[in-house]
C-alpha cells in the first residue's frame, strides 16, 4: 500500500516536471534516472513525503542567466548567453563546473547541476550542487579572444559567486587556461584573493592532483568494482572516449595499472590503436590537445598501425563501442552510449563500464548493462573524484596548507573507495542487490534530504 502511495507521488512529481519543462530533455532524463531509486527510501521515510522533499529537490534554488558581450580578433562584437545554477545548497555552498560549449542551454546545465547535488553528497565533503557555463565555443578561438570572453563572463558572474556561496570549477571547454582568466578577472573586480574557483594553477592556490582527479578517480572506481568481483584491470583492453582532461588522465592511470587503452575520440571522430596508447603516445596527445589545440585525427597520421574514423552524425550507433574490449570509460559527453552501443559493447566482451563523463549512457543503455550483469559505475559516483579534490583544494586554501602529491592522491583513492562502499551498501539495504546506480542515487539523496528536513521549509 505504502509502495503504491510512494510510486504515485513520484509519478505526480515527474508528470508535473515534464509538463513544466518539456524543452529540457536532458534534465528530465537525469531526474528520471534518480526517482525510481527513491521508492523504497520514501517508503521507509514518510517524513520526506510530508515535507515534499522530492518536489523541492527537483527545482533549482536559483538560476541566473545573463548576456556576455565580447570583441573578437577582427573587431566584431559577439553575444553569448551565460548561466549559473545553484541547484541545492542544503549541505554546503554550491559547487560545480562551468561548461563552455555550443550545446549549453538551461536544460543541459540543470541536468548537470542536479547530478552534481548527488555526486557532491557522495564525496562526503560539505558541498552543495551547482553548475554553469555558456554557449560560447572556445575551439578555434585565440587566447586573446578566450581571455576577453572570460573577462566579460566574470563581469556578471562575480556578483553571484564567492568562496562561501558558490565555487565554480572547470568542465567541457573550461580547463586551466580559462580558469586562470576567470580567476584573474574575479580578483581584479572584487579586490580579493580567495578560493572562489577551483582547478587553479599551482602558482595561485591550486591543488596537486586536481587536473588528474576525475580521470584517475574513474579508474580507481573501476578498480574497486573489479576487485569486488574478484577481477583486476591488469592486461585488460579498455575503450576510452573523449580526449580532453578526463580522458587523458583516465588513460594515464590505466597505463599505470597495467591496462591497455586502445581508443580516444573528439567531436570529429575516433582513433583506434590496437597496440595500445603508451606513455609516450599519451604525452603527444596531451601536447596536441592542451597546447597545440589540434584534432584527434592527427594521432593516426603520427602513429602507424592506428586508424581514424570520422564521426557519422546520421549513424544510429558509435562504432568506437563495437571494438572488442573488457572495459569502457566514456569520458566525452552525455548520451554517447545509446542502447545499440551498449549491446555492441556487451557483444564485444565488455564486462565493466566506469563513467568519466556525466550521464554518458542513456536509460536504454543502462538497462542493457543491467540485463547482462555488466559492472556499471554511474557518472555521479565514478567521476566524483574531480569535485572531491576540488573540495580538498578549498580546504588547503582556507587552512593555507599545501599537501603533496601522495597525500592528495591517497585521499582521492580513499574517497573513491568510500563512494563505492556507500553506494554498494545503500543498494543492498534498499533491496537493489549490487546495482550501483540505484545505490549511489539513494546514498547521495539521503544526506541531502535529511539536511533539507532539518533546515525547514525555505
Ligand atoms: P574537455 O573539454 O577537456 O574534453 C571534452 C572531450 O569530449 C573532448 O575530446 C571533446 O571533443 C569531446 N566532446 C565534447 N562534446 C562532445 C560531443 N558533443 N560529441 C563528441 N565529443 C565531444 O572536458 P572534460 O574532459 O573536462 O569533460 C569530459 C566529461 O567529463 C564531461 O561530461 C564532463 O561533464 C565530465 N566531468 C568532468 C570533470 C572535470 O573535472 N573536468 C568532473 C566530472 C565530470 P571536442 O574537443 O571536439 O569538442
Short mmCIF file of C-alpha atoms and ligand atoms in Angstrom, two decimals:
data_model
loop_
_atom_site.label_atom_id
_atom_site.label_comp_id
_atom_site.label_asym_id
_atom_site.label_seq_id
_atom_site.Cartn_x
_atom_site.Cartn_y
_atom_site.Cartn_z
CA UNK A 1 0.00 0.00 0.00
CA UNK A 2 2.74 2.41 1.07
CA UNK A 3 4.71 1.42 -2.01
CA UNK A 4 1.73 2.44 -4.16
CA UNK A 5 1.48 5.80 -2.39
CA UNK A 6 5.21 6.47 -2.93
CA UNK A 7 5.12 5.39 -6.56
CA UNK A 8 2.11 7.55 -7.33
CA UNK A 9 3.67 10.54 -5.54
CA UNK A 10 6.81 10.09 -7.62
CA UNK A 11 4.74 9.78 -10.78
CA UNK A 12 2.90 13.02 -9.94
CA UNK A 13 6.19 14.87 -9.45
CA UNK A 14 7.58 13.50 -12.73
CA UNK A 15 4.41 14.34 -14.68
CA UNK A 16 4.36 17.88 -13.34
CA UNK A 17 8.05 18.30 -14.19
CA UNK A 18 7.53 17.03 -17.75
CA UNK A 19 4.66 19.46 -18.22
CA UNK A 20 6.69 22.37 -16.82
CA UNK A 21 9.93 21.72 -18.71
CA UNK A 22 9.05 19.94 -21.98
CA UNK A 23 12.02 21.63 -23.67
CA UNK A 24 14.61 20.29 -21.19
CA UNK A 25 15.00 16.60 -22.18
CA UNK A 26 18.41 16.11 -20.56
CA UNK A 27 17.14 17.46 -17.24
CA UNK A 28 14.05 15.21 -17.36
CA UNK A 29 16.32 12.26 -18.20
CA UNK A 30 18.59 12.99 -15.22
CA UNK A 31 15.64 13.24 -12.82
CA UNK A 32 14.02 10.15 -14.39
CA UNK A 33 17.23 8.24 -13.70
CA UNK A 34 17.06 9.06 -9.99
CA UNK A 35 13.43 8.86 -8.94
CA UNK A 36 12.84 5.09 -9.37
CA UNK A 37 15.66 4.54 -6.85
CA UNK A 38 13.76 6.57 -4.26
CA UNK A 39 10.61 4.42 -3.96
CA UNK A 40 11.93 2.20 -1.12
CA UNK A 41 13.56 5.21 0.57
CA UNK A 42 10.32 7.16 0.69
CA UNK A 43 8.53 4.05 1.97
CA UNK A 44 10.86 3.99 4.95
CA UNK A 45 10.81 7.76 5.41
CA UNK A 46 7.26 9.12 5.15
CA UNK A 47 8.59 12.34 6.70
CA UNK A 48 10.25 13.08 3.34
CA UNK A 49 6.89 12.81 1.61
CA UNK A 50 5.16 15.00 4.22
CA UNK A 51 7.81 17.70 3.78
CA UNK A 52 7.50 17.40 0.00
CA UNK A 53 11.26 16.88 -0.26
CA UNK A 54 11.11 15.35 -3.74
CA UNK A 55 9.21 18.24 -5.31
CA UNK A 56 11.62 20.70 -3.69
CA UNK A 57 14.67 18.66 -4.73
CA UNK A 58 13.86 18.78 -8.45
CA UNK A 59 13.50 22.58 -8.51
CA UNK A 60 16.77 24.58 -8.53
CA UNK A 61 17.18 27.08 -5.71
CA UNK A 62 18.25 29.66 -8.25
CA UNK A 63 19.00 30.10 -11.96
CA UNK A 64 20.97 33.15 -13.07
CA UNK A 65 21.01 33.95 -16.78
CA UNK A 66 22.95 36.81 -18.33
CA UNK A 67 24.32 38.34 -21.52
CA UNK A 68 28.03 38.04 -22.34
CA UNK A 69 29.25 40.55 -24.95
CA UNK A 70 32.83 40.44 -26.19
CA UNK A 71 35.00 41.56 -29.09
CA UNK A 72 36.78 39.04 -31.35
CA UNK A 73 40.16 39.48 -33.07
CA UNK A 74 38.53 41.01 -36.16
CA UNK A 75 36.83 43.66 -34.05
CA UNK A 76 33.35 42.11 -34.31
CA UNK A 77 31.05 42.32 -31.29
CA UNK A 78 29.77 38.88 -30.26
CA UNK A 79 26.98 37.99 -27.86
CA UNK A 80 26.68 34.74 -25.89
CA UNK A 81 24.44 33.57 -23.09
CA UNK A 82 25.87 32.91 -19.61
CA UNK A 83 24.29 30.86 -16.82
CA UNK A 84 24.89 29.86 -13.23
CA UNK A 85 22.58 27.46 -11.42
CA UNK A 86 22.58 26.91 -7.67
CA UNK A 87 20.60 23.70 -7.51
CA UNK A 88 20.77 22.68 -3.88
CA UNK A 89 22.80 24.24 -1.08
CA UNK A 90 21.48 22.20 1.86
CA UNK A 91 24.80 20.55 2.69
CA UNK A 92 27.23 23.30 1.67
CA UNK A 93 27.93 26.15 -0.75
CA UNK A 94 27.10 25.43 -4.39
CA UNK A 95 29.93 23.66 -6.17
CA UNK A 96 30.16 22.53 -9.77
CA UNK A 97 31.93 23.29 -13.01
CA UNK A 98 31.47 25.77 -15.82
CA UNK A 99 30.93 24.37 -19.33
CA UNK A 100 31.72 26.38 -22.46
CA UNK A 101 30.20 24.53 -25.42
CA UNK A 102 27.72 25.49 -28.19
CA UNK A 103 25.22 22.89 -26.89
CA UNK A 104 24.93 24.61 -23.49
CA UNK A 105 21.45 25.76 -22.53
CA UNK A 106 19.42 25.96 -19.33
CA UNK A 107 18.18 22.35 -19.59
CA UNK A 108 21.66 20.88 -20.07
CA UNK A 109 23.00 22.86 -17.10
CA UNK A 110 20.04 21.84 -14.93
CA UNK A 111 20.77 18.18 -15.67
CA UNK A 112 24.42 18.68 -14.76
CA UNK A 113 23.60 20.66 -11.60
CA UNK A 114 21.01 18.09 -10.49
CA UNK A 115 23.55 15.26 -10.91
CA UNK A 116 26.09 17.37 -9.04
CA UNK A 117 23.86 17.51 -5.94
CA UNK A 118 24.03 13.72 -5.56
CA UNK A 119 27.69 13.47 -6.59
CA UNK A 120 28.81 16.11 -4.11
CA UNK A 121 26.84 14.47 -1.34
CA UNK A 122 28.54 11.13 -2.12
CA UNK A 123 32.02 12.64 -1.73
CA UNK A 124 31.35 13.16 1.99
CA UNK A 125 32.52 16.77 1.64
CA UNK A 126 30.34 19.75 2.71
CA UNK A 127 29.43 20.96 -0.78
CA UNK A 128 26.06 21.64 -2.42
CA UNK A 129 25.36 21.20 -6.12
CA UNK A 130 25.64 23.82 -8.86
CA UNK A 131 26.70 24.22 -12.48
CA UNK A 132 27.09 26.97 -15.03
CA UNK A 133 28.58 27.95 -18.33
CA UNK A 134 27.90 29.46 -21.69
CA UNK A 135 27.11 28.54 -25.29
CA UNK A 136 30.48 30.13 -26.21
CA UNK A 137 32.73 27.74 -28.18
CA UNK A 138 36.42 28.19 -27.29
CA UNK A 139 37.53 25.81 -30.07
CA UNK A 140 39.37 27.71 -32.81
CA UNK A 141 39.46 30.92 -30.76
CA UNK A 142 42.74 32.70 -29.98
CA UNK A 143 43.99 33.06 -26.39
CA UNK A 144 43.09 36.76 -26.58
CA UNK A 145 39.51 36.01 -27.61
CA UNK A 146 39.11 33.41 -24.86
CA UNK A 147 40.52 35.90 -22.32
CA UNK A 148 38.16 38.69 -23.37
CA UNK A 149 35.21 36.30 -23.27
CA UNK A 150 36.17 35.08 -19.78
CA UNK A 151 36.56 38.64 -18.52
CA UNK A 152 33.14 39.62 -19.82
CA UNK A 153 31.58 36.42 -18.40
CA UNK A 154 33.08 37.11 -14.97
CA UNK A 155 31.96 40.76 -15.22
CA UNK A 156 28.50 39.49 -14.37
CA UNK A 157 29.15 36.13 -12.67
CA UNK A 158 31.21 37.69 -9.85
CA UNK A 159 28.03 39.07 -8.23
CA UNK A 160 26.61 35.59 -7.73
CA UNK A 161 29.61 33.57 -6.52
CA UNK A 162 32.01 33.64 -3.58
CA UNK A 163 34.17 31.30 -1.50
CA UNK A 164 31.29 30.69 0.95
CA UNK A 165 28.43 30.94 -1.55
CA UNK A 166 29.23 29.24 -4.83
CA UNK A 167 32.60 27.98 -6.04
CA UNK A 168 32.75 27.15 -9.78
CA UNK A 169 35.41 24.97 -11.47
CA UNK A 170 36.09 23.63 -14.98
CA UNK A 171 34.14 21.26 -17.23
CA UNK A 172 33.98 20.80 -21.01
CA UNK A 173 35.76 23.73 -22.68
CA UNK A 174 36.95 25.16 -19.37
CA UNK A 175 40.45 24.00 -18.45
CA UNK A 176 43.46 25.60 -16.77
CA UNK A 177 43.66 28.47 -19.27
CA UNK A 178 40.02 29.51 -18.81
CA UNK A 179 40.09 29.11 -15.00
CA UNK A 180 43.16 31.39 -14.95
CA UNK A 181 41.46 34.15 -16.94
CA UNK A 182 38.25 33.82 -14.89
CA UNK A 183 40.16 33.98 -11.60
CA UNK A 184 42.18 37.00 -12.74
CA UNK A 185 39.00 38.86 -13.65
CA UNK A 186 37.33 37.98 -10.31
CA UNK A 187 40.40 39.06 -8.34
CA UNK A 188 40.55 42.40 -10.12
CA UNK A 189 36.83 43.21 -9.88
CA UNK A 190 36.43 42.24 -6.22
CA UNK A 191 39.85 43.28 -4.91
CA UNK A 192 40.16 39.94 -3.10
CA UNK A 193 42.34 36.86 -3.43
CA UNK A 194 40.12 33.98 -2.36
CA UNK A 195 39.41 30.36 -3.24
CA UNK A 196 36.42 31.33 -5.38
CA UNK A 197 37.29 28.95 -8.23
CA UNK A 198 38.90 25.53 -8.04
CA UNK A 199 41.15 23.98 -10.66
CA UNK A 200 43.51 26.94 -10.17
CA UNK A 201 47.14 26.74 -11.23
CA UNK A 202 49.61 25.58 -8.57
CA UNK A 203 51.17 29.06 -8.52
CA UNK A 204 47.95 30.69 -7.35
CA UNK A 205 46.31 28.35 -4.85
CA UNK A 206 45.59 25.18 -6.84
CA UNK A 207 45.96 21.64 -5.57
CA UNK A 208 48.24 18.92 -6.85
CA UNK A 209 46.28 16.06 -8.49
CA UNK A 210 43.26 18.30 -9.31
CA UNK A 211 43.83 18.06 -13.10
CA UNK A 212 44.24 14.27 -12.79
CA UNK A 213 41.44 13.71 -10.26
CA UNK A 214 38.39 12.94 -12.41
CA UNK A 215 40.18 10.54 -14.79
CA UNK A 216 42.19 8.88 -12.01
CA UNK A 217 39.04 8.64 -9.87
CA UNK A 218 37.03 6.92 -12.61
CA UNK A 219 39.79 4.31 -12.91
CA UNK A 220 40.08 3.88 -9.11
CA UNK A 221 36.32 3.33 -9.06
CA UNK A 222 36.61 0.75 -11.86
CA UNK A 223 39.42 -0.97 -9.98
CA UNK A 224 37.23 -1.13 -6.89
CA UNK A 225 34.31 -2.63 -8.85
CA UNK A 226 36.63 -5.18 -10.48
CA UNK A 227 38.27 -6.18 -7.18
CA UNK A 228 34.88 -6.76 -5.54
CA UNK A 229 34.15 -9.23 -8.35
CA UNK A 230 37.49 -10.98 -7.96
CA UNK A 231 38.90 -9.40 -11.14
CA UNK A 232 41.56 -6.83 -11.97
CA UNK A 233 42.24 -4.22 -14.65
CA UNK A 234 45.69 -5.59 -15.44
CA UNK A 235 46.16 -6.50 -19.12
CA UNK A 236 42.55 -5.56 -19.89
CA UNK A 237 41.60 -3.90 -23.19
CA UNK A 238 39.93 -0.58 -22.43
CA UNK A 239 37.89 1.73 -24.65
CA UNK A 240 38.12 5.42 -23.76
CA UNK A 241 36.09 8.17 -25.45
CA UNK A 242 36.95 11.86 -25.45
CA UNK A 243 40.49 13.21 -25.46
CA UNK A 244 40.17 16.10 -23.03
CA UNK A 245 41.02 16.39 -19.37
CA UNK A 246 39.11 13.36 -18.08
CA UNK A 247 40.06 11.00 -20.93
CA UNK A 248 43.76 11.92 -20.76
CA UNK A 249 44.14 11.12 -17.08
CA UNK A 250 41.93 8.03 -17.29
CA UNK A 251 44.38 6.68 -19.88
CA UNK A 252 47.37 7.69 -17.71
CA UNK A 253 46.01 5.75 -14.72
CA UNK A 254 45.04 2.75 -16.88
CA UNK A 255 48.63 2.57 -18.14
CA UNK A 256 49.89 2.72 -14.53
CA UNK A 257 47.61 -0.18 -13.57
CA UNK A 258 48.82 -2.31 -16.49
CA UNK A 259 45.68 -2.00 -18.62
CA UNK A 260 45.71 -1.24 -22.34
CA UNK A 261 43.69 1.76 -23.61
CA UNK A 262 43.11 1.46 -27.36
CA UNK A 263 40.73 4.29 -28.34
CA UNK A 264 40.23 8.06 -27.95
CA UNK A 265 37.84 10.48 -29.64
CA UNK A 266 36.74 14.06 -30.12
CA UNK A 267 33.70 15.55 -31.80
CA UNK A 268 35.19 14.98 -35.26
CA UNK A 269 35.84 11.22 -34.88
CA UNK A 270 37.76 8.50 -33.04
CA UNK A 271 41.07 6.69 -33.21
CA UNK A 272 41.79 3.01 -32.67
CA UNK A 273 45.32 1.96 -31.76
CA UNK A 274 45.36 -1.85 -31.30
CA UNK A 275 48.95 -1.67 -29.98
CA UNK A 276 47.73 0.46 -27.07
CA UNK A 277 48.29 4.08 -26.08
CA UNK A 278 51.54 4.10 -24.09
CA UNK A 279 53.05 6.94 -22.04
CA UNK A 280 54.93 8.46 -25.00
CA UNK A 281 51.80 8.49 -27.18
CA UNK A 282 49.75 9.93 -24.32
CA UNK A 283 52.28 12.72 -23.81
CA UNK A 284 51.92 13.50 -27.53
CA UNK A 285 48.10 13.58 -27.19
CA UNK A 286 48.34 15.93 -24.17
CA UNK A 287 50.54 18.31 -26.14
CA UNK A 288 48.21 18.07 -29.16
CA UNK A 289 45.07 18.78 -27.14
CA UNK A 290 46.29 21.10 -24.38
CA UNK A 291 48.96 23.19 -26.15
CA UNK A 292 48.52 22.90 -29.90
CA UNK A 293 44.72 22.54 -29.58
CA UNK A 294 44.63 20.11 -32.52
CA UNK A 295 42.24 17.34 -33.57
CA UNK A 296 42.49 13.65 -32.64
CA UNK A 297 42.61 12.66 -36.33
CA UNK A 298 46.30 13.73 -36.26
CA UNK A 299 47.02 10.72 -33.99
CA UNK A 300 46.53 8.29 -36.90
CA UNK A 301 48.94 10.33 -39.04
CA UNK A 302 51.54 10.28 -36.26
CA UNK A 303 51.33 6.63 -35.11
CA UNK A 304 51.41 3.90 -37.80
CA UNK A 305 49.08 0.97 -37.14
CA UNK A 306 46.35 3.21 -35.74
CA UNK A 307 43.23 4.32 -37.63
CA UNK A 308 40.97 7.37 -37.56
CA UNK A 309 37.24 7.12 -38.29
CA UNK A 310 35.32 10.37 -38.76
CA UNK A 311 32.04 10.89 -36.88
CA UNK A 312 28.96 9.92 -38.88
CA UNK A 313 26.20 12.14 -37.48
CA UNK A 314 23.48 10.14 -39.28
CA UNK A 315 24.57 6.78 -37.80
CA UNK A 316 22.41 5.18 -35.10
CA UNK A 317 25.44 3.93 -33.18
CA UNK A 318 29.04 4.91 -32.49
CA UNK A 319 31.47 2.29 -33.88
CA UNK A 320 34.00 3.10 -31.15
CA UNK A 321 31.87 0.96 -28.79
CA UNK A 322 31.99 -2.02 -31.22
CA UNK A 323 35.72 -2.58 -30.70
CA UNK A 324 36.17 -5.83 -28.70
CA UNK A 325 37.08 -4.91 -25.11
CA UNK A 326 36.96 -5.76 -21.42
CA UNK A 327 36.19 -2.30 -20.03
CA UNK A 328 34.78 1.00 -21.24
CA UNK A 329 35.42 4.53 -19.95
CA UNK A 330 33.11 7.05 -21.64
CA UNK A 331 34.82 10.40 -20.96
CA UNK A 332 33.40 12.80 -23.58
CA UNK A 333 29.81 13.92 -23.05
CA UNK A 334 26.18 12.99 -22.25
CA UNK A 335 24.29 10.29 -24.18
CA UNK A 336 27.28 8.88 -26.02
CA UNK A 337 26.29 5.25 -25.25
CA UNK A 338 22.77 4.51 -26.53
CA UNK A 339 21.01 1.13 -26.47
CA UNK A 340 22.72 -0.19 -29.63
CA UNK A 341 26.14 0.94 -28.39
CA UNK A 342 25.56 -0.84 -25.07
CA UNK A 343 24.57 -4.03 -26.92
CA UNK A 344 27.68 -3.74 -29.11
CA UNK A 345 29.84 -3.34 -26.01
CA UNK A 346 28.34 -6.47 -24.42
CA UNK A 347 28.75 -8.44 -27.65
CA UNK A 348 32.38 -7.31 -27.81
CA UNK A 349 33.03 -8.81 -24.37
CA UNK A 350 32.88 -5.68 -22.22
CA UNK A 351 32.12 -6.54 -18.56
CA UNK A 352 32.83 -3.19 -16.85
CA UNK A 353 31.79 0.41 -17.58
CA UNK A 354 33.02 3.32 -15.46
CA UNK A 355 31.67 6.73 -16.46
CA UNK A 356 34.18 9.60 -16.50
CA UNK A 357 31.60 11.79 -18.28
CA UNK A 358 28.25 12.91 -16.87
CA UNK A 359 25.26 10.78 -17.97
CA UNK A 360 27.07 9.26 -20.98
CA UNK A 361 24.78 6.21 -21.00
CA UNK A 362 21.10 6.69 -21.83
CA UNK A 363 18.37 4.75 -19.94
CA UNK A 364 18.16 2.02 -22.65
CA UNK A 365 21.91 1.53 -22.47
CA UNK A 366 21.71 1.27 -18.68
CA UNK A 367 19.01 -1.43 -18.97
CA UNK A 368 21.24 -3.40 -21.36
CA UNK A 369 24.12 -3.28 -18.86
CA UNK A 370 21.76 -4.33 -16.03
CA UNK A 371 20.34 -7.26 -18.06
CA UNK A 372 23.82 -8.56 -18.88
CA UNK A 373 25.33 -8.12 -15.44
CA UNK A 374 27.90 -5.56 -16.61
CA UNK A 375 29.67 -3.90 -13.65
CA UNK A 376 28.37 -0.37 -14.09
CA UNK A 377 29.76 2.70 -12.30
CA UNK A 378 27.40 5.64 -12.97
CA UNK A 379 28.98 9.06 -13.51
CA UNK A 380 27.67 10.60 -10.31
CA UNK A 381 29.75 8.05 -8.38
CA UNK A 382 32.58 7.18 -10.76
CA UNK A 383 33.54 10.72 -11.78
CA UNK A 384 33.14 12.31 -8.33
CA UNK A 385 36.93 12.36 -7.86
CA UNK A 386 37.22 15.73 -9.60
CA UNK A 387 34.86 17.60 -7.33
CA UNK A 388 36.21 15.73 -4.30
CA UNK A 389 39.72 17.04 -4.97
CA UNK A 390 38.22 20.47 -5.66
CA UNK A 391 36.86 20.32 -2.11
CA UNK A 392 40.35 19.34 -0.92
CA UNK A 393 41.68 22.38 -2.82
CA UNK A 394 39.19 24.53 -0.86
CA UNK A 395 40.35 23.00 2.45
CA UNK A 396 44.00 23.59 1.62
CA UNK A 397 43.30 27.19 0.58
CA UNK A 398 41.35 28.01 3.74
CA UNK A 399 43.98 26.43 6.00
CA UNK A 400 46.82 27.99 3.99
CA UNK A 401 48.23 24.47 3.59
CA UNK A 402 49.68 22.65 0.62
CA UNK A 403 49.51 18.87 0.58
CA UNK A 404 51.96 16.87 -1.52
CA UNK A 405 51.00 14.65 -4.47
CA UNK A 406 50.87 11.43 -2.49
CA UNK A 407 48.76 12.96 0.28
CA UNK A 408 46.13 14.19 -2.20
CA UNK A 409 46.24 11.01 -4.28
CA UNK A 410 45.79 8.85 -1.16
CA UNK A 411 42.83 10.95 -0.07
CA UNK A 412 41.35 10.63 -3.59
CA UNK A 413 41.71 6.85 -3.53
CA UNK A 414 40.12 6.72 -0.07
CA UNK A 415 37.18 8.86 -1.25
CA UNK A 416 36.56 6.70 -4.35
CA UNK A 417 36.68 3.54 -2.24
CA UNK A 418 34.26 5.10 0.22
CA UNK A 419 31.83 6.17 -2.54
CA UNK A 420 31.86 2.61 -3.86
CA UNK A 421 31.21 1.20 -0.40
CA UNK A 422 28.42 3.69 0.42
CA UNK A 423 26.72 3.01 -2.93
CA UNK A 424 27.03 -0.76 -2.59
CA UNK A 425 25.72 -0.69 1.00
CA UNK A 426 22.77 1.56 0.09
CA UNK A 427 21.89 -0.72 -2.85
CA UNK A 428 21.91 -3.78 -0.61
CA UNK A 429 19.99 -2.06 2.21
CA UNK A 430 17.18 -0.79 -0.01
CA UNK A 431 16.68 -4.00 -1.99
CA UNK A 432 18.64 -3.18 -5.16
CA UNK A 433 21.17 -6.00 -4.87
CA UNK A 434 24.51 -4.87 -6.26
CA UNK A 435 23.13 -2.13 -8.51
CA UNK A 436 25.43 0.85 -8.02
CA UNK A 437 23.20 3.22 -9.99
CA UNK A 438 20.34 2.81 -7.53
CA UNK A 439 22.81 2.64 -4.65
CA UNK A 440 24.54 5.92 -5.49
CA UNK A 441 21.19 7.66 -6.02
CA UNK A 442 19.96 6.53 -2.61
CA UNK A 443 23.20 7.27 -0.74
CA UNK A 444 23.50 10.71 -2.35
CA UNK A 445 19.84 11.52 -1.69
CA UNK A 446 19.66 10.57 1.99
CA UNK A 447 22.18 13.11 3.25
CA UNK A 448 20.66 15.97 1.25
CA UNK A 449 17.08 15.05 2.18
CA UNK A 450 17.94 14.90 5.90
CA UNK A 451 19.69 18.27 5.72
CA UNK A 452 16.68 19.80 3.92
CA UNK A 453 14.33 18.40 6.55
CA UNK A 454 16.44 19.84 9.38
CA UNK A 455 16.53 23.29 7.81
CA UNK A 456 12.75 23.66 7.48
CA UNK A 457 10.76 24.93 4.55
CA UNK A 458 12.93 27.58 2.90
P1 LIG B 1 37.24 18.63 -22.12
O1 LIG B 1 36.68 19.85 -22.74
O2 LIG B 1 38.61 18.66 -21.57
O3 LIG B 1 37.15 17.41 -23.13
C1 LIG B 1 35.93 17.00 -23.67
C2 LIG B 1 36.19 15.94 -24.72
O4 LIG B 1 34.95 15.38 -25.13
C3 LIG B 1 36.85 16.50 -25.97
O5 LIG B 1 37.62 15.50 -26.56
C4 LIG B 1 35.64 16.84 -26.84
O6 LIG B 1 35.92 16.89 -28.22
C5 LIG B 1 34.71 15.69 -26.52
N1 LIG B 1 33.32 16.11 -26.70
C6 LIG B 1 32.69 17.11 -26.05
N2 LIG B 1 31.43 17.24 -26.51
C7 LIG B 1 31.29 16.31 -27.46
C8 LIG B 1 30.22 15.94 -28.29
N3 LIG B 1 29.02 16.56 -28.23
N4 LIG B 1 30.41 14.89 -29.16
C9 LIG B 1 31.61 14.27 -29.21
N5 LIG B 1 32.66 14.58 -28.44
C10 LIG B 1 32.51 15.58 -27.58
O7 LIG B 1 36.19 18.21 -20.98
P2 LIG B 1 36.39 17.23 -19.74
O8 LIG B 1 37.34 16.15 -20.09
O9 LIG B 1 36.65 18.07 -18.55
O10 LIG B 1 34.92 16.63 -19.56
C11 LIG B 1 34.50 15.42 -20.19
C12 LIG B 1 33.29 14.88 -19.47
O11 LIG B 1 33.61 14.63 -18.09
C13 LIG B 1 32.06 15.79 -19.44
O12 LIG B 1 30.88 15.01 -19.47
C14 LIG B 1 32.18 16.46 -18.09
O13 LIG B 1 30.94 16.95 -17.62
C15 LIG B 1 32.67 15.29 -17.25
N6 LIG B 1 33.31 15.65 -16.00
C16 LIG B 1 34.42 16.47 -15.98
C17 LIG B 1 35.03 16.76 -14.78
C18 LIG B 1 36.30 17.52 -14.72
O14 LIG B 1 36.91 17.57 -13.63
N7 LIG B 1 36.79 18.12 -15.79
C19 LIG B 1 34.46 16.31 -13.49
C20 LIG B 1 33.35 15.38 -13.63
C21 LIG B 1 32.81 15.10 -14.84
P3 LIG B 1 35.97 18.34 -28.96
O15 LIG B 1 37.23 18.96 -28.48
O16 LIG B 1 35.96 18.01 -30.41
O17 LIG B 1 34.75 19.08 -28.51
#
